[in-house]
PDB file of C-alpha atoms in Angstrom:
ATOM      1  CA  MET T   1      14.102 -17.072 -10.290  1.00 31.00           C
ATOM      2  CA  PHE T   2      11.499 -14.867  -8.625  1.00 30.00           C
ATOM      3  CA  VAL T   3      10.762 -15.110  -4.926  1.00 32.00           C
ATOM      4  CA  LYS T   4       7.991 -13.180  -3.178  1.00 33.00           C
ATOM      5  CA  ALA T   5       8.546 -12.100   0.390  1.00 34.00           C
ATOM      6  CA  ASN T   6       5.674 -12.471   2.832  1.00 37.00           C
ATOM      7  CA  GLU T   7       3.571 -14.211   0.162  1.00 36.00           C
ATOM      8  CA  ARG T   8      -0.007 -14.677   1.301  1.00 35.00           C
ATOM      9  CA  THR T   9      -1.372 -18.176   1.426  1.00 34.00           C
ATOM     10  CA  ASP T  10      -5.023 -17.491   2.198  1.00 38.00           C
ATOM     11  CA  GLY T  11      -6.006 -17.490  -1.472  1.00 37.00           C
ATOM     12  CA  ALA T  12      -7.116 -13.859  -1.549  1.00 36.00           C
ATOM     13  CA  ASN T  13      -4.471 -12.908  -4.081  1.00 37.00           C
ATOM     14  CA  ASP T  14      -5.569 -15.470  -6.655  1.00 37.00           C
ATOM     15  CA  MET T  15      -9.242 -15.870  -5.864  1.00 37.00           C
ATOM     16  CA  SER T  16     -11.220 -16.978  -8.902  1.00 37.00           C
ATOM     17  CA  GLU T  17     -14.849 -17.917  -9.369  1.00 38.00           C
ATOM     18  CA  GLY T  18     -15.506 -21.242  -7.734  1.00 39.00           C
ATOM     19  CA  ALA T  19     -12.640 -20.955  -5.262  1.00 39.00           C
ATOM     20  CA  SER T  20     -13.197 -20.885  -1.529  1.00 39.00           C
ATOM     21  CA  PRO T  21     -12.939 -17.610   0.387  1.00 39.00           C
ATOM     22  CA  PRO T  22     -10.916 -17.297   3.613  1.00 41.00           C
ATOM     23  CA  SER T  23     -12.574 -19.105   6.517  1.00 40.00           C
ATOM     24  CA  ARG T  24     -13.026 -15.845   8.407  1.00 46.00           C
ATOM     25  CA  LEU T  25     -13.739 -12.869   6.204  1.00 54.00           C
ATOM     26  CA  PRO T  26     -12.262  -9.541   7.390  1.00 73.00           C
ATOM     27  CA  LEU T  27     -15.580  -7.748   7.878  1.00 84.00           C
ATOM     28  CA  ASP T  28     -14.013  -4.415   8.797  1.00 85.00           C
ATOM     29  CA  TRP T  29     -11.970  -4.417   5.570  1.00 83.00           C
ATOM     30  CA  ILE T  30     -14.991  -5.398   3.496  1.00 88.00           C
ATOM     31  CA  ALA T  31     -17.122  -2.682   5.090  1.00 91.00           C
ATOM     32  CA  ALA T  32     -14.498   0.009   4.477  1.00 88.00           C
ATOM     33  CA  SER T  33     -13.931  -1.194   0.907  1.00 89.00           C
ATOM     34  CA  LEU T  34     -17.640  -1.221   0.122  1.00 93.00           C
ATOM     35  CA  ARG T  35     -18.142   2.295   1.455  1.00 93.00           C
ATOM     36  CA  ARG T  36     -15.095   3.554  -0.427  1.00 89.00           C
ATOM     37  CA  GLU T  37     -15.967   1.943  -3.755  1.00 90.00           C
ATOM     38  CA  ARG T  38     -19.646   2.867  -3.550  1.00 93.00           C
ATOM     39  CA  ALA T  39     -18.713   6.512  -2.896  1.00 92.00           C
ATOM     40  CA  ARG T  40     -16.234   6.403  -5.773  1.00 89.00           C
ATOM     41  CA  ALA T  41     -18.941   5.040  -8.080  1.00 92.00           C
ATOM     42  CA  GLY T  42     -21.457   7.638  -6.842  1.00 93.00           C
ATOM     43  CA  LEU T  43     -24.078   5.024  -6.016  1.00 94.00           C
ATOM     44  CA  SER T  44     -26.661   5.052  -3.258  1.00 94.00           C
ATOM     45  CA  LEU T  45     -27.231   2.013  -1.057  1.00 94.00           C
ATOM     46  CA  SER T  46     -30.450   1.282  -2.921  1.00 95.00           C
ATOM     47  CA  GLU T  47     -28.865   1.553  -6.365  1.00 95.00           C
ATOM     48  CA  LEU T  48     -25.886  -0.661  -5.527  1.00 95.00           C
ATOM     49  CA  ALA T  49     -28.118  -3.259  -3.864  1.00 95.00           C
ATOM     50  CA  LYS T  50     -30.355  -3.302  -6.943  1.00 95.00           C
ATOM     51  CA  ARG T  51     -27.430  -3.726  -9.334  1.00 95.00           C
ATOM     52  CA  ALA T  52     -25.971  -6.527  -7.218  1.00 94.00           C
ATOM     53  CA  GLY T  53     -29.316  -8.258  -6.775  1.00 95.00           C
ATOM     54  CA  ILE T  54     -29.218  -8.209  -2.991  1.00 94.00           C
ATOM     55  CA  ALA T  55     -31.425  -6.647  -0.334  1.00 94.00           C
ATOM     56  CA  LYS T  56     -30.675  -3.075   0.694  1.00 94.00           C
ATOM     57  CA  SER T  57     -30.738  -4.186   4.337  1.00 93.00           C
ATOM     58  CA  THR T  58     -28.054  -6.765   3.576  1.00 93.00           C
ATOM     59  CA  LEU T  59     -25.808  -4.160   1.995  1.00 94.00           C
ATOM     60  CA  SER T  60     -26.411  -1.751   4.871  1.00 94.00           C
ATOM     61  CA  GLN T  61     -25.410  -4.463   7.323  1.00 93.00           C
ATOM     62  CA  LEU T  62     -22.246  -5.259   5.359  1.00 93.00           C
ATOM     63  CA  GLU T  63     -21.185  -1.609   5.292  1.00 93.00           C
ATOM     64  CA  ALA T  64     -21.607  -1.605   9.076  1.00 93.00           C
ATOM     65  CA  ALA T  65     -19.201  -4.599   9.288  1.00 90.00           C
ATOM     66  CA  GLY T  66     -22.006  -6.954  10.256  1.00 89.00           C
ATOM     67  CA  GLY T  67     -23.441 -10.175   8.914  1.00 82.00           C
ATOM     68  CA  ASN T  68     -21.678 -13.148   7.359  1.00 81.00           C
ATOM     69  CA  PRO T  69     -21.431 -12.428   3.622  1.00 82.00           C
ATOM     70  CA  SER T  70     -21.081 -15.301   1.218  1.00 81.00           C
ATOM     71  CA  MET T  71     -18.534 -15.348  -1.562  1.00 76.00           C
ATOM     72  CA  GLU T  72     -21.388 -15.003  -4.057  1.00 84.00           C
ATOM     73  CA  THR T  73     -22.614 -11.804  -2.385  1.00 88.00           C
ATOM     74  CA  ILE T  74     -19.156 -10.233  -2.474  1.00 87.00           C
ATOM     75  CA  TRP T  75     -18.686 -11.327  -6.077  1.00 85.00           C
ATOM     76  CA  ALA T  76     -21.998  -9.711  -7.028  1.00 90.00           C
ATOM     77  CA  LEU T  77     -21.050  -6.473  -5.291  1.00 93.00           C
ATOM     78  CA  GLY T  78     -17.664  -6.450  -6.995  1.00 89.00           C
ATOM     79  CA  VAL T  79     -19.266  -6.881 -10.407  1.00 89.00           C
ATOM     80  CA  ALA T  80     -21.816  -4.154  -9.658  1.00 92.00           C
ATOM     81  CA  LEU T  81     -19.021  -1.795  -8.581  1.00 92.00           C
ATOM     82  CA  GLY T  82     -16.723  -2.770 -11.438  1.00 90.00           C
ATOM     83  CA  VAL T  83     -13.854  -3.838  -9.168  1.00 84.00           C
ATOM     84  CA  PRO T  84     -12.047  -7.178  -8.637  1.00 80.00           C
ATOM     85  CA  PHE T  85     -13.143  -9.500  -5.845  1.00 77.00           C
ATOM     86  CA  SER T  86      -9.794  -8.946  -4.094  1.00 74.00           C
ATOM     87  CA  THR T  87     -10.443  -5.200  -3.868  1.00 77.00           C
ATOM     88  CA  LEU T  88     -13.274  -5.856  -1.432  1.00 84.00           C
ATOM     89  CA  ILE T  89     -11.564  -8.397   0.841  1.00 78.00           C
ATOM     90  CA  GLU T  90      -7.907  -7.448   1.019  1.00 71.00           C
ATOM     91  CA  PRO T  91      -6.690  -5.218   3.869  1.00 71.00           C
ATOM     92  CA  PRO T  92      -5.871  -1.585   3.100  1.00 67.00           C
ATOM     93  CA  ALA T  93      -2.295  -0.785   2.225  1.00 70.00           C
ATOM     94  CA  PRO T  94      -0.299   0.326   5.273  1.00 77.00           C
ATOM     95  CA  ALA T  95       0.352   4.052   5.637  1.00 80.00           C
ATOM     96  CA  VAL T  96       4.041   3.262   6.128  1.00 89.00           C
ATOM     97  CA  GLN T  97       5.752   0.363   4.360  1.00 88.00           C
ATOM     98  CA  VAL T  98       9.241  -0.825   5.338  1.00 92.00           C
ATOM     99  CA  ILE T  99      11.366  -3.427   3.541  1.00 91.00           C
ATOM    100  CA  ARG T 100      14.551  -4.251   5.410  1.00 93.00           C
ATOM    101  CA  ALA T 101      17.831  -5.027   3.694  1.00 88.00           C
ATOM    102  CA  GLY T 102      17.782  -8.611   2.446  1.00 83.00           C
ATOM    103  CA  GLU T 103      13.988  -8.705   2.191  1.00 87.00           C
ATOM    104  CA  GLY T 104      11.593  -8.087  -0.689  1.00 82.00           C
ATOM    105  CA  PRO T 105      10.771  -9.777  -4.027  1.00 76.00           C
ATOM    106  CA  THR T 106      14.136 -10.675  -5.585  1.00 77.00           C
ATOM    107  CA  VAL T 107      15.172 -11.623  -9.106  1.00 70.00           C
ATOM    108  CA  HIS T 108      18.585 -13.160  -9.876  1.00 72.00           C
ATOM    109  CA  SER T 109      20.411 -13.231 -13.189  1.00 60.00           C
ATOM    110  CA  GLU T 110      21.448 -16.651 -14.461  1.00 66.00           C
ATOM    111  CA  ARG T 111      24.432 -15.231 -16.375  1.00 66.00           C
ATOM    112  CA  SER T 112      25.946 -12.827 -13.849  1.00 54.00           C
ATOM    113  CA  SER T 113      25.949 -11.854 -10.180  1.00 63.00           C
ATOM    114  CA  TYR T 114      23.281  -9.223 -10.844  1.00 61.00           C
ATOM    115  CA  THR T 115      20.467  -9.236  -8.275  1.00 73.00           C
ATOM    116  CA  ALA T 116      17.492  -6.860  -8.180  1.00 68.00           C
ATOM    117  CA  VAL T 117      14.918  -6.363  -5.443  1.00 79.00           C
ATOM    118  CA  LEU T 118      11.546  -4.904  -6.437  1.00 76.00           C
ATOM    119  CA  LEU T 119      10.765  -2.281  -3.813  1.00 85.00           C
ATOM    120  CA  SER T 120       7.803  -0.597  -5.520  1.00 81.00           C
ATOM    121  CA  ALA T 121       6.127  -0.883  -8.902  1.00 76.00           C
ATOM    122  CA  SER T 122       4.956   2.410 -10.365  1.00 77.00           C
ATOM    123  CA  PRO T 123       1.160   2.694 -10.530  1.00 76.00           C
ATOM    124  CA  PRO T 124      -0.464   3.781 -13.812  1.00 76.00           C
ATOM    125  CA  GLY T 125      -0.342   7.507 -14.451  1.00 81.00           C
ATOM    126  CA  ALA T 126       2.284   8.210 -11.795  1.00 82.00           C
ATOM    127  CA  ARG T 127       5.267  10.542 -12.153  1.00 89.00           C
ATOM    128  CA  ARG T 128       8.366   9.888 -10.099  1.00 90.00           C
ATOM    129  CA  ASP T 129      11.220  12.279  -9.317  1.00 87.00           C
ATOM    130  CA  ILE T 130      14.492  10.770  -8.030  1.00 89.00           C
ATOM    131  CA  TYR T 131      16.851  12.487  -5.590  1.00 89.00           C
ATOM    132  CA  ARG T 132      20.184  11.507  -4.042  1.00 87.00           C
ATOM    133  CA  THR T 133      20.152  12.986  -0.546  1.00 90.00           C
ATOM    134  CA  GLN T 134      22.804  13.591   2.118  1.00 90.00           C
ATOM    135  CA  LEU T 135      22.025  14.452   5.729  1.00 90.00           C
ATOM    136  CA  GLU T 136      24.161  14.971   8.843  1.00 92.00           C
ATOM    137  CA  PRO T 137      23.193  14.609  12.517  1.00 92.00           C
ATOM    138  CA  GLY T 138      22.251  17.674  14.522  1.00 90.00           C
ATOM    139  CA  SER T 139      19.149  18.902  12.741  1.00 86.00           C
ATOM    140  CA  VAL T 140      15.797  17.566  11.608  1.00 89.00           C
ATOM    141  CA  ARG T 141      14.459  18.232   8.147  1.00 90.00           C
ATOM    142  CA  GLU T 142      10.780  19.017   8.744  1.00 89.00           C
ATOM    143  CA  SER T 143       8.713  18.843   5.572  1.00 88.00           C
ATOM    144  CA  GLU T 144       5.259  20.285   5.056  1.00 88.00           C
ATOM    145  CA  PRO T 145       2.668  18.222   3.136  1.00 91.00           C
ATOM    146  CA  HIS T 146       3.219  17.974  -0.610  1.00 89.00           C
ATOM    147  CA  ILE T 147       0.425  17.897  -3.167  1.00 87.00           C
ATOM    148  CA  PRO T 148      -2.387  15.362  -2.483  1.00 87.00           C
ATOM    149  CA  GLY T 149      -1.549  11.823  -3.530  1.00 87.00           C
ATOM    150  CA  THR T 150       2.217  12.200  -3.081  1.00 91.00           C
ATOM    151  CA  VAL T 151       4.060   9.077  -1.914  1.00 92.00           C
ATOM    152  CA  GLU T 152       7.732   9.123  -0.909  1.00 94.00           C
ATOM    153  CA  HIS T 153      10.056   6.152  -1.366  1.00 95.00           C
ATOM    154  CA  LEU T 154      13.359   6.122   0.527  1.00 95.00           C
ATOM    155  CA  THR T 155      16.277   3.679   0.325  1.00 96.00           C
ATOM    156  CA  VAL T 156      19.247   4.191   2.657  1.00 96.00           C
ATOM    157  CA  SER T 157      22.715   3.969   1.136  1.00 96.00           C
ATOM    158  CA  THR T 158      24.936   4.787   4.133  1.00 96.00           C
ATOM    159  CA  GLY T 159      24.494   5.797   7.750  1.00 97.00           C
ATOM    160  CA  LEU T 160      21.268   5.758   9.714  1.00 97.00           C
ATOM    161  CA  VAL T 161      18.136   7.859   9.216  1.00 96.00           C
ATOM    162  CA  LYS T 162      14.889   8.328  11.086  1.00 96.00           C
ATOM    163  CA  ALA T 163      12.089   9.267   8.703  1.00 96.00           C
ATOM    164  CA  GLY T 164       8.372   9.141   8.074  1.00 96.00           C
ATOM    165  CA  PRO T 165       5.091  10.917   8.811  1.00 95.00           C
ATOM    166  CA  ARG T 166       4.820  12.768  12.099  1.00 93.00           C
ATOM    167  CA  GLY T 167       4.333  10.230  14.889  1.00 93.00           C
ATOM    168  CA  GLU T 168       5.136   7.261  12.606  1.00 94.00           C
ATOM    169  CA  GLU T 169       8.880   7.756  12.093  1.00 96.00           C
ATOM    170  CA  VAL T 170      11.005   4.639  11.541  1.00 96.00           C
ATOM    171  CA  GLU T 171      14.775   4.137  11.914  1.00 97.00           C
ATOM    172  CA  LEU T 172      16.398   2.779   8.759  1.00 97.00           C
ATOM    173  CA  GLY T 173      19.877   1.469   8.029  1.00 97.00           C
ATOM    174  CA  PRO T 174      21.832   0.713   4.834  1.00 97.00           C
ATOM    175  CA  GLY T 175      19.731  -1.222   2.344  1.00 95.00           C
ATOM    176  CA  ASP T 176      16.435  -0.578   4.137  1.00 97.00           C
ATOM    177  CA  TYR T 177      13.487   0.723   2.115  1.00 96.00           C
ATOM    178  CA  MET T 178      10.485   2.736   3.266  1.00 96.00           C
ATOM    179  CA  ALA T 179       7.391   4.171   1.582  1.00 96.00           C
ATOM    180  CA  PHE T 180       5.024   6.652   3.170  1.00 96.00           C
ATOM    181  CA  ARG T 181       2.504   9.375   2.385  1.00 93.00           C
ATOM    182  CA  GLY T 182       4.144  12.645   1.450  1.00 92.00           C
ATOM    183  CA  ASP T 183       0.935  14.660   1.616  1.00 91.00           C
ATOM    184  CA  VAL T 184       1.093  14.815   5.408  1.00 93.00           C
ATOM    185  CA  PRO T 185       3.740  16.472   7.656  1.00 94.00           C
ATOM    186  CA  HIS T 186       6.883  14.324   7.704  1.00 94.00           C
ATOM    187  CA  SER T 187      10.554  14.536   8.589  1.00 93.00           C
ATOM    188  CA  TYR T 188      14.074  13.183   8.053  1.00 92.00           C
ATOM    189  CA  GLU T 189      16.771  13.012  10.729  1.00 93.00           C
ATOM    190  CA  ALA T 190      20.291  11.620  10.364  1.00 93.00           C
ATOM    191  CA  LEU T 191      21.346   9.466  13.302  1.00 96.00           C
ATOM    192  CA  ALA T 192      24.869   8.809  12.039  1.00 96.00           C
ATOM    193  CA  PRO T 193      27.482  10.896  10.182  1.00 95.00           C
ATOM    194  CA  GLY T 194      27.601  10.549   6.408  1.00 92.00           C
ATOM    195  CA  THR T 195      24.005   9.466   6.049  1.00 93.00           C
ATOM    196  CA  THR T 196      22.914   9.220   2.424  1.00 93.00           C
ATOM    197  CA  PHE T 197      19.768   7.892   0.816  1.00 94.00           C
ATOM    198  CA  VAL T 198      17.917   7.818  -2.480  1.00 94.00           C
ATOM    199  CA  LEU T 199      14.542   9.576  -2.327  1.00 93.00           C
ATOM    200  CA  VAL T 200      11.870   9.037  -4.948  1.00 93.00           C
ATOM    201  CA  MET T 201       8.848  11.316  -4.895  1.00 90.00           C
ATOM    202  CA  GLN T 202       5.807   9.877  -6.622  1.00 91.00           C
ATOM    203  CA  HIS T 203       3.018  12.143  -7.813  1.00 87.00           C
ATOM    204  CA  ILE T 204      -0.271  10.936  -9.289  1.00 78.00           C
TER     205      ILE T 204
END
């Protein structure tokens, strides 16, 4: 049995040709996605508009979060950029992700009491280092940015810890999971004696 937490029901996750888009398209997300993917592809406004078969003025308006794009227009831009439709309409991943104990996609064994919660799937080409960490109250572990693209994954075993990027710290208890960028200044602080957690550092 596989259960997804916070499963979206707006159809954006399984959009296929011929399906209906959300009633109100997130124009800011689309604009940011278009600018990002066009820069990644190294295309000018004119070139992308030509490949997608739309007017340059239309594309310019979309990248400024204006207009009312049809599903067909977004599909055409996705094809021209070589990315899935969902890449252009889904919101950006949060800078800090927290999964509390008891939450998250869960799979149960039918033959034993074994239960597993998927906290994070490894992206292609990633390397992950795993650490078991212990921290006591009274001091803060300040960490400088790691190499670009680093993501840290933290699961609390015992105690209470406050962790995350500077200004975005979150308090976590036993069983809580958190993921955040490790290529910015961040910190860890124990708020209870005997605090332990598993830390996974992901490098791409």
